[in-house]
GROMACS .gro file of C-alpha atoms in nm:
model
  339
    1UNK     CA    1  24.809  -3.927   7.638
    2UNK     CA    2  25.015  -3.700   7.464
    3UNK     CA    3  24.905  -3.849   7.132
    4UNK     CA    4  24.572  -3.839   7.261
    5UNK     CA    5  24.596  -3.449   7.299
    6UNK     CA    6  24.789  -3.426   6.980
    7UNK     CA    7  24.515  -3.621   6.750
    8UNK     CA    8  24.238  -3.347   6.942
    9UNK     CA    9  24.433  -3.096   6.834
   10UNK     CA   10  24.513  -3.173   6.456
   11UNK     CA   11  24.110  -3.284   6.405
   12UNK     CA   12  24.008  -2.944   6.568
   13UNK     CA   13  24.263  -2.743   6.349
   14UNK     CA   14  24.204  -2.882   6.031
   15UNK     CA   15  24.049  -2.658   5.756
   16UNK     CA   16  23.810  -2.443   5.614
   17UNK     CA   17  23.756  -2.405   5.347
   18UNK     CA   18  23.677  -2.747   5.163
   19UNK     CA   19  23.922  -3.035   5.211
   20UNK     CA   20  23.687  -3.363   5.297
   21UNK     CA   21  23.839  -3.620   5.461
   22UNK     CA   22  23.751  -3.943   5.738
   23UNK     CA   23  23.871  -4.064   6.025
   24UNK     CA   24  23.757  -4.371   6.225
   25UNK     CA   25  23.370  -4.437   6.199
   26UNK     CA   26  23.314  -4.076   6.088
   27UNK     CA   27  23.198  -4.043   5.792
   28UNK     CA   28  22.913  -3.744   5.773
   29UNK     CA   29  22.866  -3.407   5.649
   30UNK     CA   30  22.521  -3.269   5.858
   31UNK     CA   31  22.385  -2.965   5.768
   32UNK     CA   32  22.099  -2.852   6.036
   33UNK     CA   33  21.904  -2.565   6.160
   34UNK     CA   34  21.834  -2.525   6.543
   35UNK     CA   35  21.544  -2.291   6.435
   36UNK     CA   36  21.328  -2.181   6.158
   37UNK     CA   37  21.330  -1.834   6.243
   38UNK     CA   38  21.550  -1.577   6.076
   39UNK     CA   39  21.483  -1.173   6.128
   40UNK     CA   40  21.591  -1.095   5.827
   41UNK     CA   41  21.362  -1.124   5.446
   42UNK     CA   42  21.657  -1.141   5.185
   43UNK     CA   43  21.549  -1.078   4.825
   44UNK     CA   44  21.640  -1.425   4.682
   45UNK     CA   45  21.585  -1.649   5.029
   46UNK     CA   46  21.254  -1.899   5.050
   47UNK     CA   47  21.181  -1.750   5.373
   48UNK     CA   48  20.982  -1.499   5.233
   49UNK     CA   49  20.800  -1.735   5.087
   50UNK     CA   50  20.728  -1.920   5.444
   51UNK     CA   51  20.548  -1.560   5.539
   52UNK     CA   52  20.270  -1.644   5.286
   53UNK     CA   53  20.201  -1.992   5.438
   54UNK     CA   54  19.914  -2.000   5.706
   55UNK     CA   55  20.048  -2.409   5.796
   56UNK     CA   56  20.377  -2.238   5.867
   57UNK     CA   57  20.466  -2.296   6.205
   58UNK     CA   58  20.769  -2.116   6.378
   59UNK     CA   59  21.021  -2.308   6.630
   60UNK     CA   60  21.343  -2.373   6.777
   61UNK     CA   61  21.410  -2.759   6.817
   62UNK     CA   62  21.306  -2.944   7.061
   63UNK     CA   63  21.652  -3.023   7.365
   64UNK     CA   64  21.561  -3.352   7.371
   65UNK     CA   65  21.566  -3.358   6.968
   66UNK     CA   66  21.879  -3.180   6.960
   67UNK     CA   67  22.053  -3.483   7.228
   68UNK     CA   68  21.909  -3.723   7.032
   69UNK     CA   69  22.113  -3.591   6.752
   70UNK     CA   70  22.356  -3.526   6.984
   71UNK     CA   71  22.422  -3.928   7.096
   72UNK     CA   72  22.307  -4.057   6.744
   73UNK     CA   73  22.468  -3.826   6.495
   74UNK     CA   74  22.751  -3.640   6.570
   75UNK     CA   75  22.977  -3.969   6.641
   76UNK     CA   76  22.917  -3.996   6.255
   77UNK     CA   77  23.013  -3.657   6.150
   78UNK     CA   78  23.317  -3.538   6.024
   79UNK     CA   79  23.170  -3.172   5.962
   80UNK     CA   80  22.868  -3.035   6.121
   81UNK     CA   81  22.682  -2.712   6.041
   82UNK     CA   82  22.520  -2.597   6.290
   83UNK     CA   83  22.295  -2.371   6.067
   84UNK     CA   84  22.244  -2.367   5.709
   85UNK     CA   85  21.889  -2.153   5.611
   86UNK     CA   86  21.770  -1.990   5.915
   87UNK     CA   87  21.970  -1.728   6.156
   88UNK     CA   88  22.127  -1.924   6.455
   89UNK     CA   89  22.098  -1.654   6.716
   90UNK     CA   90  21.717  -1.673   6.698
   91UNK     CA   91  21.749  -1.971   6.918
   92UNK     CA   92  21.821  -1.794   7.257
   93UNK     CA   93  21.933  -2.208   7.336
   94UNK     CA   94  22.154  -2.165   7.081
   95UNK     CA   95  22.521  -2.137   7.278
   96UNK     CA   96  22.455  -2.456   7.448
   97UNK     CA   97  22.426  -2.625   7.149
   98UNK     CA   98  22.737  -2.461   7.018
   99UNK     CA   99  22.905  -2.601   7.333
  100UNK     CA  100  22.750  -2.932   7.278
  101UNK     CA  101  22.910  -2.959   6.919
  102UNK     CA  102  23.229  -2.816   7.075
  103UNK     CA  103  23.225  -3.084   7.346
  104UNK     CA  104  23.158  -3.368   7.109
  105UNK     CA  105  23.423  -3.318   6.961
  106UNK     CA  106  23.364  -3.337   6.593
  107UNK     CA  107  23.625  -3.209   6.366
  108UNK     CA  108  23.479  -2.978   6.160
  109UNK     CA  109  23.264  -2.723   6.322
  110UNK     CA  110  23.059  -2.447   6.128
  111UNK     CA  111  22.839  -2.181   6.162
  112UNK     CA  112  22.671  -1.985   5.909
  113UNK     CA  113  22.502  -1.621   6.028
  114UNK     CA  114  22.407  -1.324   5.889
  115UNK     CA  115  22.567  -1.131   6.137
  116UNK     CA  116  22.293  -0.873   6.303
  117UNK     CA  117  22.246  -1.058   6.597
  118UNK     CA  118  22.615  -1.104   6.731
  119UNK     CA  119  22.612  -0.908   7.013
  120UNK     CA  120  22.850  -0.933   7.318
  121UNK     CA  121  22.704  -1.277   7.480
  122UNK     CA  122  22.693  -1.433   7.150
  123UNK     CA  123  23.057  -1.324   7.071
  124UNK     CA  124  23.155  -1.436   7.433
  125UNK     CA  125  22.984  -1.814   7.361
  126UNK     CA  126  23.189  -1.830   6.983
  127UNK     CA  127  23.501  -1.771   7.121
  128UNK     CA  128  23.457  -1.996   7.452
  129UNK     CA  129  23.330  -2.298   7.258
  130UNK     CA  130  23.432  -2.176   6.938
  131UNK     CA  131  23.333  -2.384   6.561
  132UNK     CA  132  23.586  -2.375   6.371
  133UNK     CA  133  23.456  -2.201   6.092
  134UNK     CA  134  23.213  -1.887   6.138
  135UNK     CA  135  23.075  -1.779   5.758
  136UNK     CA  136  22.914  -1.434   5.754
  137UNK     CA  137  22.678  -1.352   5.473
  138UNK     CA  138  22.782  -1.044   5.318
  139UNK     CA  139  22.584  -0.948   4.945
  140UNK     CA  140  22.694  -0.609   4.911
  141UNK     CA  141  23.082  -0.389   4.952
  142UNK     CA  142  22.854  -0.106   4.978
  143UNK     CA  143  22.607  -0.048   5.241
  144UNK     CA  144  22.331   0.015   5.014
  145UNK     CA  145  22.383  -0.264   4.812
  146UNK     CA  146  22.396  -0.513   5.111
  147UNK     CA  147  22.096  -0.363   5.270
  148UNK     CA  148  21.902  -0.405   4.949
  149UNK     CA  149  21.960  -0.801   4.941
  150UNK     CA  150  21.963  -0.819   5.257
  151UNK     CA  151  21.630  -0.717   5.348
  152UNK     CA  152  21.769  -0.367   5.492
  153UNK     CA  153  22.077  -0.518   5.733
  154UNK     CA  154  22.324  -0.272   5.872
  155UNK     CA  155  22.642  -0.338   5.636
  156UNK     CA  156  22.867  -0.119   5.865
  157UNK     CA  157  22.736  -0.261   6.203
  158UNK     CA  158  22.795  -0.615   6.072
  159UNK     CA  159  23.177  -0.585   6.031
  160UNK     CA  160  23.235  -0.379   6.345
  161UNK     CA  161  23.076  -0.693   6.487
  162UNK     CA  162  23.313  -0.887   6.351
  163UNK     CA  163  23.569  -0.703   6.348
  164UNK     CA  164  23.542  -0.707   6.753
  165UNK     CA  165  23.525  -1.079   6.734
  166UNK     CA  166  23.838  -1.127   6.520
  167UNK     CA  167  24.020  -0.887   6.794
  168UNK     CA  168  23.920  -1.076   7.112
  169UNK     CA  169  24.002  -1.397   6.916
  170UNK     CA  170  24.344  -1.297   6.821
  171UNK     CA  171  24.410  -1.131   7.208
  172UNK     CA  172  24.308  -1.473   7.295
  173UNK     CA  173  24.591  -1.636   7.147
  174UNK     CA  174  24.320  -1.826   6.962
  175UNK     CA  175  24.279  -1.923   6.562
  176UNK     CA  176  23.937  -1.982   6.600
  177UNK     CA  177  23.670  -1.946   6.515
  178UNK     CA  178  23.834  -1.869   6.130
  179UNK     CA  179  23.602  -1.653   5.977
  180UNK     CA  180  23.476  -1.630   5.613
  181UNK     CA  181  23.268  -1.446   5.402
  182UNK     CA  182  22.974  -1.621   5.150
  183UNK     CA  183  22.813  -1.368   4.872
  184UNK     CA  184  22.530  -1.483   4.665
  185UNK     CA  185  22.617  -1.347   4.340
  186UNK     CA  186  22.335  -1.189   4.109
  187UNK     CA  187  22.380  -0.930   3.891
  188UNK     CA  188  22.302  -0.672   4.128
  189UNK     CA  189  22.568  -0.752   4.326
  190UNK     CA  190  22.854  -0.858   4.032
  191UNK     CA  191  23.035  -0.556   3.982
  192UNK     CA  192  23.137  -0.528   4.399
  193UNK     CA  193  23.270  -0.834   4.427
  194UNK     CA  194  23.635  -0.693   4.429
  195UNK     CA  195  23.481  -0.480   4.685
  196UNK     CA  196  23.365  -0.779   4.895
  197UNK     CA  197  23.717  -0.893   4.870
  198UNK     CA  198  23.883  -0.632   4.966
  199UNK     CA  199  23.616  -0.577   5.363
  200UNK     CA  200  23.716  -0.967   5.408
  201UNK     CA  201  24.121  -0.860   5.375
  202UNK     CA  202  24.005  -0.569   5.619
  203UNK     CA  203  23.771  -0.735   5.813
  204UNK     CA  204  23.992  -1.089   5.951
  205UNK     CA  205  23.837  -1.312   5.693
  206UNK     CA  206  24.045  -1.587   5.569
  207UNK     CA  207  23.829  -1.652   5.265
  208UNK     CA  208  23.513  -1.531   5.025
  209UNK     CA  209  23.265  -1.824   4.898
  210UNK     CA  210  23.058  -1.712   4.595
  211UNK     CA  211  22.707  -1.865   4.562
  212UNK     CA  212  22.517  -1.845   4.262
  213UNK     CA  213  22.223  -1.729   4.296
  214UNK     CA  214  21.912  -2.005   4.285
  215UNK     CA  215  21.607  -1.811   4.207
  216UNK     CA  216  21.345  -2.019   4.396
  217UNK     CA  217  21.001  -1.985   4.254
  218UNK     CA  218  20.729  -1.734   4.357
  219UNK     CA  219  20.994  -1.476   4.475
  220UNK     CA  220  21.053  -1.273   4.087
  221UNK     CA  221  21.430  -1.312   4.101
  222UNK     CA  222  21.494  -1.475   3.754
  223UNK     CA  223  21.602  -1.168   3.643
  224UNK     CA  224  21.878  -1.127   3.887
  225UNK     CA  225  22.059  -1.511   3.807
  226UNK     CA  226  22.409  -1.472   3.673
  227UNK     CA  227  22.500  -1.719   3.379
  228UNK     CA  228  22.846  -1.822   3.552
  229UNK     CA  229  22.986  -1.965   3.245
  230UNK     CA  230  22.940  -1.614   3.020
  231UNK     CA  231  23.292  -1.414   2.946
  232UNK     CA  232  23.172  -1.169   3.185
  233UNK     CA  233  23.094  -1.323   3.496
  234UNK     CA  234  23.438  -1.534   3.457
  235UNK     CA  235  23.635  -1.244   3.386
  236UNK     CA  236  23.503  -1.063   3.699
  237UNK     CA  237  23.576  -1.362   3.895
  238UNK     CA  238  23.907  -1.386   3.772
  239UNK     CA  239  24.030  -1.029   3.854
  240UNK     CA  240  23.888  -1.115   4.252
  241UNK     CA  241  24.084  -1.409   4.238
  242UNK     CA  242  24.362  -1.232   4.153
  243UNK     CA  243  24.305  -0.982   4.389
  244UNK     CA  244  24.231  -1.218   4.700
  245UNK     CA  245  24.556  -1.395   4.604
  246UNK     CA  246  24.743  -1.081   4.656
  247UNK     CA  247  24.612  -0.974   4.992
  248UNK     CA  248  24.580  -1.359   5.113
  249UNK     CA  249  24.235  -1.433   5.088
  250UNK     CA  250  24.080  -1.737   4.933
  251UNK     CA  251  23.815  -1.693   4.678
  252UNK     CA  252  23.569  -2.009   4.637
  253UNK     CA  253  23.316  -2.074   4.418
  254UNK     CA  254  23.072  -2.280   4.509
  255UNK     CA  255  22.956  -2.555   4.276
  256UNK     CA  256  22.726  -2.861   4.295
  257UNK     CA  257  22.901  -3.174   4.449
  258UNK     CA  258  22.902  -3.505   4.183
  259UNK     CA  259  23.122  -3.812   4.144
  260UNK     CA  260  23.165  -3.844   3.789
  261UNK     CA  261  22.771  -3.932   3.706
  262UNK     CA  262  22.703  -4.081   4.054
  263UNK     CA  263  22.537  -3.854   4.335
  264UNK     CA  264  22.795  -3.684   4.552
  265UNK     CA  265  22.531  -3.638   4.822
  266UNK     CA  266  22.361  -3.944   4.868
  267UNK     CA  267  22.696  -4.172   5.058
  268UNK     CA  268  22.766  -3.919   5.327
  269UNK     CA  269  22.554  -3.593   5.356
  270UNK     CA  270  22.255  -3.501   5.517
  271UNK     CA  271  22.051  -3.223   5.643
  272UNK     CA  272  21.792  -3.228   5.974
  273UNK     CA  273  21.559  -2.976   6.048
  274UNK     CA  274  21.452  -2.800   6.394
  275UNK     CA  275  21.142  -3.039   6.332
  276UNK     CA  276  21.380  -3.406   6.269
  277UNK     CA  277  21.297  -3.443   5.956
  278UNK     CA  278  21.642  -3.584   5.760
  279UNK     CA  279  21.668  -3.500   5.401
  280UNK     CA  280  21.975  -3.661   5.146
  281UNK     CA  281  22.095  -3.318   4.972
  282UNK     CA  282  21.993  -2.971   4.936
  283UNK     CA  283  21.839  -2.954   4.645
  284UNK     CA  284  21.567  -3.152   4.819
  285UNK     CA  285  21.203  -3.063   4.904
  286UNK     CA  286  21.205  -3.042   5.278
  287UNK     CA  287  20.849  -3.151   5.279
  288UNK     CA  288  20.949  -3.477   5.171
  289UNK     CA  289  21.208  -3.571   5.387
  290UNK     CA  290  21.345  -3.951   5.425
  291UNK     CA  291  21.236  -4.003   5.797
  292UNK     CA  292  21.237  -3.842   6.139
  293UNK     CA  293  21.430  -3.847   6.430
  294UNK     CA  294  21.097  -3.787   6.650
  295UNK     CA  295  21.009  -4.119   6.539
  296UNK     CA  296  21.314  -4.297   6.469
  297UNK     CA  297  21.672  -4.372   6.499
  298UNK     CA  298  21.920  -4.227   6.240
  299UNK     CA  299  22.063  -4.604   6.190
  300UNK     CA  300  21.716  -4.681   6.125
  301UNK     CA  301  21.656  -4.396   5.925
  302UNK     CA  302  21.978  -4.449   5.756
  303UNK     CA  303  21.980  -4.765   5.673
  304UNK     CA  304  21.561  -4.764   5.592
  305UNK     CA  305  21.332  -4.871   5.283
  306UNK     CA  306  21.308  -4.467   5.170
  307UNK     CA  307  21.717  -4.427   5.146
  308UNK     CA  308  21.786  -4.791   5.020
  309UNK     CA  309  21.532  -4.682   4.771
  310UNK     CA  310  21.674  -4.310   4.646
  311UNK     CA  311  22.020  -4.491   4.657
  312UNK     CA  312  21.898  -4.800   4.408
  313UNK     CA  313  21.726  -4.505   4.163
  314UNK     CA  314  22.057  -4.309   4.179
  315UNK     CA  315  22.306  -4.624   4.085
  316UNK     CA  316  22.073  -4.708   3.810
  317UNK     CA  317  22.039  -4.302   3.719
  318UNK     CA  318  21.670  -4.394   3.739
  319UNK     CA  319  21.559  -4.039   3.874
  320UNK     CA  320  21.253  -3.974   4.017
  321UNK     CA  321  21.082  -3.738   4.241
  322UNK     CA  322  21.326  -3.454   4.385
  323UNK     CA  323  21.553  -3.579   4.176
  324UNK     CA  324  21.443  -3.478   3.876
  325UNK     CA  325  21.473  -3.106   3.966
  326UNK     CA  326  21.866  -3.183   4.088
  327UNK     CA  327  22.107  -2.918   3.916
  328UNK     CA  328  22.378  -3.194   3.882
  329UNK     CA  329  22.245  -3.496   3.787
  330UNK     CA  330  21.895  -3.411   3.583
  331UNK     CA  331  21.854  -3.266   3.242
  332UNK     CA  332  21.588  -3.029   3.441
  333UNK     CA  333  21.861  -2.833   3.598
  334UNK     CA  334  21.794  -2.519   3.402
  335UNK     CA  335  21.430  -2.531   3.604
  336UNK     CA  336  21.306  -2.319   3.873
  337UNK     CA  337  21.399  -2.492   4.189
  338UNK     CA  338  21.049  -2.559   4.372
  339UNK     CA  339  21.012  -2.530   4.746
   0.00000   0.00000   0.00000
């Protein structure tokens, strides 16, 4: 029993950010959205595109959808996000599917917000079933920066949100949820990432994830994509690593996954939408997805024609399709990603 209790613990305390690991039949990382909703229009996100499409329909997912996943999916997972494009707290269903995750126990647990929305009963359900990673999006040090990427959020009302979450959490006796920080670095933005830095030190944050920007076509934000290898961008980066070392943050830059020239996607990561629809990475169009949990299993869907095919074309580096627009793996990675 005790080593029962002990095992709970350990695979419920284990880290964020990054380290990858299995245990037992799990294998998967799931991302997923409960919605499709977000109240926000951020200068470099696709869902200002989805404004301009009269097909576009808006919805949470479907309970029954969400068990299904539930019984099918998470005994798989190693790490699920509960949201990855859309704002969770649009989903007024969305604590009991944070305690669902919580109660099935997987071992990595994360949730990705923009922070607006986290009022009292939302703090209330992430400390009482708490992921174990909650990873604020914060563009800006300075209100006006953050507001202007950010389609006009409240910088200041954002971390005294969190802030208050970070003090009930640590009254609590509790270490999580840990938070973090993500920026999507463009050049509007460069020049405050020490700044960024120094509201996670302030704020409870245990680390800072930089994104490159991707600028998705049809929203004009070529102009704003930072060209991480130049002397510039690494030098900045380097003086807020620095800096995060000394106040004991963690400063991570996000880069695309690979295996050597092999797909680092395609064995073990997956992303559903509020609709079902199961897609391999994401870099992938999401109107192409590989199957559907409305209509079947995951083990079907898993182990189906569509992924036996994708995983034949990768292994022979045959790419086709989505894949040809892959940052990683395709000589068309300096294209305009295509949604």
């Amino acid at each position: 029993m005790l080593r029962s209790l002990a095992g709970k613990f350990l695979r419920r305390s284990t880290r964020f950010p990054g380290y990858r690991f299995r245990t037992g039949r799990r294998f998967l990382t799931v991302r997923m959205d409960t919605t499709n909703r977000c109240n926000l229009r951020c200068s470099m996100c696709p869902m200002r595109l989805s404004d301009r499409d009269p097909l576009r329909v808006w919805e949470d997912i479907d309970p029954e959808l969400f068990h299904r996943m539930e019984t099918e999916v998470f005994p798989l997972a190693v790490t699920v996000g509960l949201s990855c494009g859309a704002e969770p707290f649009c989903n007024p269903r969305f604590p009991l599917y944070l305690e669902a995750l919580y109660r099935a126990d997987v071992p990595v647990r994360e949730v990705v917000t923009n922070g607006t929305l986290m009022g009292p009963a939302e703090t209330a359900a992430l400390l009482s079933t708490p992921p174990t990673s909650l990873t604020v999006s914060i563009d800006g040090a300075s209100p006006s920066t953050h507001a202007a990427i950010r389609g006009g959020a409240d910088l200041d009302s954002i971390i005294e949100s969190v802030k208050e979450l970070v003090r009930a959490r640590d009254s609590s006796g509790s270490r999580f949820p840990m938070v973090a920080f993500s920026m999507t670095l463009q050049r509007g933005n460069l020049e405050e990432l020490d700044g960024v830095v120094e509201l996670a030190a302030e704020t409870g944050a245990v680390s800072v994830g930089i994104v490159p920007l991707v600028p998705y076509e049809g929203l004009g934000m070529s102009g704003e994509v930072v060209d991480m290898a130049s002397s510039r961008v690494a030098c900045t980066i380097e003086k807020a690593s620095k800096l995060a070392g000394n106040l004991g943050i963690k400063l991570v830059t996000a880069t695309p996954e690979s295996e050597g020239d092999r797909c680092g996607f395609i064995d073990d990561w997956v992303y559903i939408d509020p609709q079902g629809r199961v897609n391999p990475c994401p870099y992938w169009d999401t109107s192409m997805p590989l199957g559907n949990l409305r209509e079947e299993s995951f083990r079907e869907i898993w182990k189906g024609a569509a992924y036996s095919a994708l995983r034949e074309s990768i292994m022979t580096g045959n790419y086709t399709g989505n894949c040809l627009s892959c940052p990683v793996n395709s000589s068309a990675a300096g294209e305009l990603r295509k949604v």
